[in-house]
Amino acid sequence: MTTTPFKTSPLSDHHGLVIESADLPLAELPHSEIADLFKQHGTLMFRGFGATADDFRELVQRFSSKLFFHQNPNRETISDDGAVLLVDAHRNPIPAHSEMSYCPLHPDLQWFYCVRPADEDGETTVYDGVEAYKRLAKETRDLFDKLRLTWRLPFPTAPEHQERVFGTADRAELEALFATFDDFEYDFDDAGNLDWKWTVSAVPQARYVDAPTLCNSYLGSGAIVSFEDGSTIPQHCRWDALDATEEVRVDLQWEAGDIVMIDNKRVMHGRRGFEDPDRKVAAMLSTPNF
């Protein structure tokens, strides 16, 4: 009989799992077993390991083949390479969204690390898109099944930002990369600034479970979005999506040292508003190596 070297408990009644230390260091958690649990549950919270920022970075690297750099250049970095960022510095609530799902670089994994929780409120929220999809009104589901979303950024991407996001500002290298993206259109102006638009399903197939998922940035992004035919998304779709996500919302009651691993192509995340200026939660984005 094999004994699991860590303790588990449900994160909610519909998705997610909490993994707690049973005297096993974070770095010694079995890779294949953790990966299998992640594929099944969509969100994993690692608690009680006394994780430091270095432990966080090492765990992310252990389960990743590639790190992503966020498209927002204004977030504060806490690592030399800029991969570990503090989340949005504002204290306002943030609705459900999937990080960078408005662009074809859309990362598979979203990670969070709690440096210091807020004294009150400020919970990160997670939303299982598979369950949220089931709760959409039929009219909204039918629209999202039929018409994809087209995303545009509200401003051009300057060459220095291209270097950060895409790893290069070289025109030939960028064009070679863009040729690998489906349904992606782009244009450079005379100064080398990049405009683009990308079309993708609002309810894609989840990667690890056989089900569609409401997993996009429709409710919480500064990007410009419409249906692919150019028509405006009806307001009732927004209210319906808000209702569906609120029904499945799980509030993460942060403790210092907690790490959360999220399937960014199944599970959306957000944040409850707060007042404490000393709240610090770090984030990373990556591609899995499993």
Short mmCIF file of C-alpha atoms in Angstrom, two decimals:
data_model
loop_
_atom_site.label_atom_id
_atom_site.label_comp_id
_atom_site.label_asym_id
_atom_site.label_seq_id
_atom_site.Cartn_x
_atom_site.Cartn_y
_atom_site.Cartn_z
CA MET A 1 0.00 0.00 0.00
CA THR A 2 1.38 3.40 -1.06
CA THR A 3 0.98 6.34 1.29
CA THR A 4 0.71 9.82 -0.21
CA PRO A 5 3.47 11.99 1.32
CA PHE A 6 1.17 15.01 1.67
CA LYS A 7 -2.36 15.81 2.84
CA THR A 8 -5.18 16.94 0.56
CA SER A 9 -8.58 18.52 1.06
CA PRO A 10 -11.15 20.03 -1.33
CA LEU A 11 -10.79 23.71 -2.17
CA SER A 12 -14.52 23.87 -2.97
CA ASP A 13 -17.42 21.56 -3.71
CA HIS A 14 -16.86 21.71 -7.48
CA HIS A 15 -13.17 22.25 -8.23
CA GLY A 16 -9.73 22.73 -6.72
CA LEU A 17 -7.57 20.95 -4.16
CA VAL A 18 -5.52 22.08 -1.16
CA ILE A 19 -2.17 20.28 -0.74
CA GLU A 20 -0.67 20.55 2.73
CA SER A 21 2.72 19.57 4.00
CA ALA A 22 3.13 16.29 5.85
CA ASP A 23 6.78 16.95 6.71
CA LEU A 24 7.68 16.79 3.01
CA PRO A 25 9.53 19.83 1.61
CA LEU A 26 7.89 21.66 -1.28
CA ALA A 27 10.80 20.78 -3.56
CA GLU A 28 10.25 17.05 -2.96
CA LEU A 29 6.60 16.85 -3.94
CA PRO A 30 6.26 14.09 -6.58
CA HIS A 31 6.09 15.77 -9.98
CA SER A 32 3.87 13.26 -11.79
CA GLU A 33 1.38 12.95 -8.94
CA ILE A 34 1.04 16.72 -8.55
CA ALA A 35 0.63 17.11 -12.32
CA ASP A 36 -2.14 14.50 -12.38
CA LEU A 37 -3.97 16.19 -9.50
CA PHE A 38 -3.67 19.52 -11.27
CA LYS A 39 -5.15 18.17 -14.51
CA GLN A 40 -8.10 16.79 -12.57
CA HIS A 41 -8.83 19.69 -10.22
CA GLY A 42 -7.82 22.81 -12.19
CA THR A 43 -6.55 24.74 -9.15
CA LEU A 44 -4.02 23.61 -6.54
CA MET A 45 -3.21 25.51 -3.35
CA PHE A 46 0.05 24.60 -1.60
CA ARG A 47 -0.22 25.46 2.08
CA GLY A 48 1.89 24.95 5.18
CA PHE A 49 5.22 24.60 3.39
CA GLY A 50 6.58 27.90 4.69
CA ALA A 51 7.38 28.90 1.12
CA THR A 52 9.68 31.83 0.38
CA ALA A 53 9.81 33.83 -2.84
CA ASP A 54 12.74 31.64 -3.95
CA ASP A 55 10.71 28.51 -3.19
CA PHE A 56 7.90 29.94 -5.32
CA ARG A 57 10.19 30.56 -8.26
CA GLU A 58 11.74 27.10 -7.95
CA LEU A 59 8.33 25.39 -7.84
CA VAL A 60 7.18 27.26 -10.93
CA GLN A 61 10.36 26.34 -12.81
CA ARG A 62 10.04 22.70 -11.75
CA PHE A 63 6.64 22.39 -13.43
CA SER A 64 7.30 24.68 -16.41
CA SER A 65 9.08 24.55 -19.73
CA LYS A 66 8.80 28.29 -20.41
CA LEU A 67 8.13 31.48 -18.44
CA PHE A 68 6.00 34.31 -19.81
CA PHE A 69 6.34 38.03 -19.29
CA HIS A 70 3.12 39.90 -18.67
CA GLN A 71 1.94 42.36 -21.33
CA ASN A 72 1.42 45.08 -18.71
CA PRO A 73 4.86 46.74 -18.31
CA ASN A 74 3.76 48.73 -15.25
CA ARG A 75 3.65 45.88 -12.75
CA GLU A 76 6.42 45.86 -10.14
CA THR A 77 8.94 43.04 -10.59
CA ILE A 78 10.55 41.26 -7.65
CA SER A 79 13.00 39.12 -9.62
CA ASP A 80 16.04 40.11 -11.66
CA ASP A 81 14.63 38.73 -14.92
CA GLY A 82 11.22 40.38 -14.48
CA ALA A 83 9.30 37.10 -14.49
CA VAL A 84 8.03 37.38 -10.89
CA LEU A 85 5.65 40.32 -10.60
CA LEU A 86 3.51 41.79 -7.90
CA VAL A 87 -0.12 41.81 -9.01
CA ASP A 88 -2.03 44.97 -9.93
CA ALA A 89 -1.12 47.66 -7.39
CA HIS A 90 -4.64 49.05 -7.16
CA ARG A 91 -7.01 47.89 -4.42
CA ASN A 92 -10.20 47.68 -6.43
CA PRO A 93 -12.10 44.44 -7.04
CA ILE A 94 -11.26 42.64 -10.30
CA PRO A 95 -13.84 40.44 -12.09
CA ALA A 96 -13.22 36.97 -13.44
CA HIS A 97 -10.69 36.78 -16.26
CA SER A 98 -8.09 34.46 -17.76
CA GLU A 99 -4.66 36.11 -17.84
CA MET A 100 -3.57 37.32 -21.30
CA SER A 101 -6.38 35.37 -22.96
CA TYR A 102 -6.82 38.37 -25.28
CA CYS A 103 -3.62 37.45 -27.16
CA PRO A 104 -2.23 34.28 -28.79
CA LEU A 105 0.53 34.01 -26.17
CA HIS A 106 -2.22 33.07 -23.66
CA PRO A 107 -0.26 31.10 -21.01
CA ASP A 108 -1.42 27.72 -19.75
CA LEU A 109 -0.41 28.23 -16.12
CA GLN A 110 -1.16 31.12 -13.77
CA TRP A 111 0.71 31.10 -10.45
CA PHE A 112 0.27 33.20 -7.31
CA TYR A 113 2.36 33.51 -4.16
CA CYS A 114 1.18 35.30 -1.03
CA VAL A 115 3.96 37.42 0.45
CA ARG A 116 1.60 39.15 2.86
CA PRO A 117 -2.22 38.93 2.92
CA ALA A 118 -4.38 41.99 3.45
CA ASP A 119 -5.48 42.60 7.02
CA GLU A 120 -9.05 42.32 5.77
CA ASP A 121 -10.59 41.29 2.43
CA GLY A 122 -8.35 41.20 -0.67
CA GLU A 123 -8.97 37.52 -1.41
CA THR A 124 -7.93 36.26 -4.82
CA THR A 125 -10.96 34.62 -6.40
CA VAL A 126 -11.04 31.60 -8.72
CA TYR A 127 -13.83 30.47 -11.02
CA ASP A 128 -14.06 27.07 -12.69
CA GLY A 129 -15.00 27.90 -16.27
CA VAL A 130 -16.40 24.42 -16.87
CA GLU A 131 -18.97 24.93 -14.12
CA ALA A 132 -19.60 28.56 -15.14
CA TYR A 133 -20.33 27.49 -18.74
CA LYS A 134 -23.04 25.13 -17.51
CA ARG A 135 -24.70 28.02 -15.66
CA LEU A 136 -24.92 30.36 -18.64
CA ALA A 137 -28.39 31.00 -20.03
CA LYS A 138 -29.01 29.01 -23.21
CA GLU A 139 -29.20 32.20 -25.30
CA THR A 140 -25.76 33.31 -24.12
CA ARG A 141 -24.27 29.82 -24.51
CA ASP A 142 -25.60 29.59 -28.05
CA LEU A 143 -24.10 32.97 -28.98
CA PHE A 144 -20.70 32.10 -27.53
CA ASP A 145 -20.78 28.69 -29.21
CA LYS A 146 -21.61 30.27 -32.57
CA LEU A 147 -19.55 33.48 -32.62
CA ARG A 148 -15.94 33.80 -31.56
CA LEU A 149 -14.44 36.90 -29.93
CA THR A 150 -12.07 39.29 -31.69
CA TRP A 151 -9.60 41.09 -29.42
CA ARG A 152 -7.67 44.30 -30.07
CA LEU A 153 -5.39 46.26 -27.76
CA PRO A 154 -6.47 49.88 -27.23
CA PHE A 155 -2.96 51.12 -28.03
CA PRO A 156 -0.05 50.00 -30.26
CA THR A 157 2.74 47.85 -28.83
CA ALA A 158 5.99 49.83 -28.96
CA PRO A 159 9.29 48.11 -29.90
CA GLU A 160 10.59 48.08 -26.30
CA HIS A 161 7.37 46.40 -25.20
CA GLN A 162 7.63 43.90 -28.07
CA GLU A 163 11.04 42.87 -26.73
CA ARG A 164 9.59 42.20 -23.28
CA VAL A 165 6.48 40.34 -24.42
CA PHE A 166 7.69 38.44 -27.48
CA GLY A 167 11.38 38.15 -26.66
CA THR A 168 12.42 40.21 -29.68
CA ALA A 169 11.67 43.45 -31.49
CA ASP A 170 13.28 42.23 -34.72
CA ARG A 171 10.68 42.53 -37.49
CA ALA A 172 11.65 39.32 -39.29
CA GLU A 173 11.66 37.29 -36.08
CA LEU A 174 8.30 38.71 -35.04
CA GLU A 175 6.76 37.96 -38.41
CA ALA A 176 8.04 34.38 -38.24
CA LEU A 177 6.47 34.03 -34.78
CA PHE A 178 3.18 35.59 -35.84
CA ALA A 179 2.96 33.16 -38.76
CA THR A 180 2.53 30.37 -36.19
CA PHE A 181 -0.57 32.01 -34.65
CA ASP A 182 -4.03 31.09 -35.95
CA ASP A 183 -6.50 33.89 -36.76
CA PHE A 184 -3.98 36.63 -35.92
CA GLU A 185 -3.75 39.83 -37.99
CA TYR A 186 -1.14 42.51 -37.44
CA ASP A 187 0.40 45.68 -38.86
CA PHE A 188 3.50 47.78 -38.11
CA ASP A 189 3.50 51.56 -38.48
CA ASP A 190 6.50 53.59 -39.70
CA ALA A 191 7.87 53.84 -36.14
CA GLY A 192 7.76 50.08 -35.67
CA ASN A 193 4.74 50.11 -33.35
CA LEU A 194 2.57 47.01 -33.59
CA ASP A 195 -1.21 46.86 -33.95
CA TRP A 196 -2.93 43.51 -33.98
CA LYS A 197 -6.20 41.66 -33.58
CA TRP A 198 -6.84 38.04 -32.66
CA THR A 199 -9.97 35.91 -32.95
CA VAL A 200 -10.62 33.03 -30.55
CA SER A 201 -13.53 31.17 -28.95
CA ALA A 202 -15.09 32.61 -25.79
CA VAL A 203 -15.80 29.06 -24.65
CA PRO A 204 -12.83 26.91 -25.74
CA GLN A 205 -12.39 23.24 -25.02
CA ALA A 206 -10.60 22.70 -21.72
CA ARG A 207 -7.17 21.14 -22.13
CA TYR A 208 -7.32 18.43 -19.48
CA VAL A 209 -11.05 17.67 -19.17
CA ASP A 210 -13.51 16.87 -21.95
CA ALA A 211 -15.74 19.92 -21.63
CA PRO A 212 -16.10 23.51 -22.87
CA THR A 213 -15.10 26.24 -20.46
CA LEU A 214 -16.07 29.87 -20.03
CA CYS A 215 -12.48 31.08 -19.85
CA ASN A 216 -11.60 34.46 -21.34
CA SER A 217 -11.01 38.10 -20.42
CA TYR A 218 -14.41 39.39 -21.52
CA LEU A 219 -15.37 40.57 -18.02
CA GLY A 220 -12.02 41.92 -16.87
CA SER A 221 -9.63 43.30 -19.49
CA GLY A 222 -8.65 46.66 -20.90
CA ALA A 223 -8.56 45.12 -24.37
CA ILE A 224 -11.25 45.93 -26.93
CA VAL A 225 -13.52 42.99 -27.74
CA SER A 226 -16.38 42.29 -30.16
CA PHE A 227 -17.83 39.29 -31.90
CA GLU A 228 -15.79 38.14 -34.90
CA ASP A 229 -18.36 39.56 -37.33
CA GLY A 230 -17.79 43.01 -35.84
CA SER A 231 -21.06 43.09 -33.92
CA THR A 232 -21.25 44.29 -30.34
CA ILE A 233 -21.62 41.64 -27.66
CA PRO A 234 -25.11 42.14 -26.14
CA GLN A 235 -25.14 43.53 -22.63
CA HIS A 236 -27.23 40.60 -21.39
CA CYS A 237 -24.27 38.33 -22.14
CA ARG A 238 -22.12 40.34 -19.73
CA TRP A 239 -24.69 40.19 -16.94
CA ASP A 240 -25.24 36.49 -17.55
CA ALA A 241 -21.50 35.76 -17.48
CA LEU A 242 -21.15 37.80 -14.28
CA ASP A 243 -23.96 35.83 -12.66
CA ALA A 244 -22.55 32.48 -13.80
CA THR A 245 -19.05 33.24 -12.52
CA GLU A 246 -20.33 34.56 -9.19
CA GLU A 247 -22.21 31.29 -8.67
CA VAL A 248 -18.94 29.33 -8.85
CA ARG A 249 -16.64 31.87 -7.20
CA VAL A 250 -14.18 30.53 -4.64
CA ASP A 251 -12.43 33.03 -2.35
CA LEU A 252 -8.84 32.12 -1.52
CA GLN A 253 -8.31 33.04 2.12
CA TRP A 254 -4.63 33.85 1.85
CA GLU A 255 -2.00 32.94 4.42
CA ALA A 256 1.60 34.11 4.05
CA GLY A 257 3.59 31.50 2.12
CA ASP A 258 0.62 30.08 0.19
CA ILE A 259 1.21 29.20 -3.47
CA VAL A 260 -1.60 28.65 -5.97
CA MET A 261 -1.30 26.93 -9.36
CA ILE A 262 -4.18 27.62 -11.80
CA ASP A 263 -5.13 26.12 -15.16
CA ASN A 264 -5.34 29.45 -17.01
CA LYS A 265 -7.22 27.83 -19.90
CA ARG A 266 -9.97 26.40 -17.70
CA VAL A 267 -10.12 28.50 -14.52
CA MET A 268 -10.49 32.27 -14.37
CA HIS A 269 -9.36 34.41 -11.45
CA GLY A 270 -10.11 37.82 -9.96
CA ARG A 271 -9.84 39.70 -6.69
CA ARG A 272 -11.98 41.09 -3.88
CA GLY A 273 -11.44 44.76 -3.09
CA PHE A 274 -9.35 45.75 -0.06
CA GLU A 275 -7.87 48.76 1.77
CA ASP A 276 -4.59 47.44 3.24
CA PRO A 277 -1.66 49.08 1.34
CA ASP A 278 0.74 46.38 2.55
CA ARG A 279 -0.97 43.43 0.83
CA LYS A 280 1.56 41.71 -1.43
CA VAL A 281 0.76 38.86 -3.79
CA ALA A 282 3.22 37.86 -6.53
CA ALA A 283 2.39 36.19 -9.82
CA MET A 284 4.06 34.20 -12.57
CA LEU A 285 2.89 32.80 -15.91
CA SER A 286 4.25 29.71 -17.63
CA THR A 287 3.86 26.76 -19.98
CA PRO A 288 3.66 23.33 -18.30
CA ASN A 289 6.28 20.64 -18.84
CA PHE A 290 3.76 17.82 -18.40
#
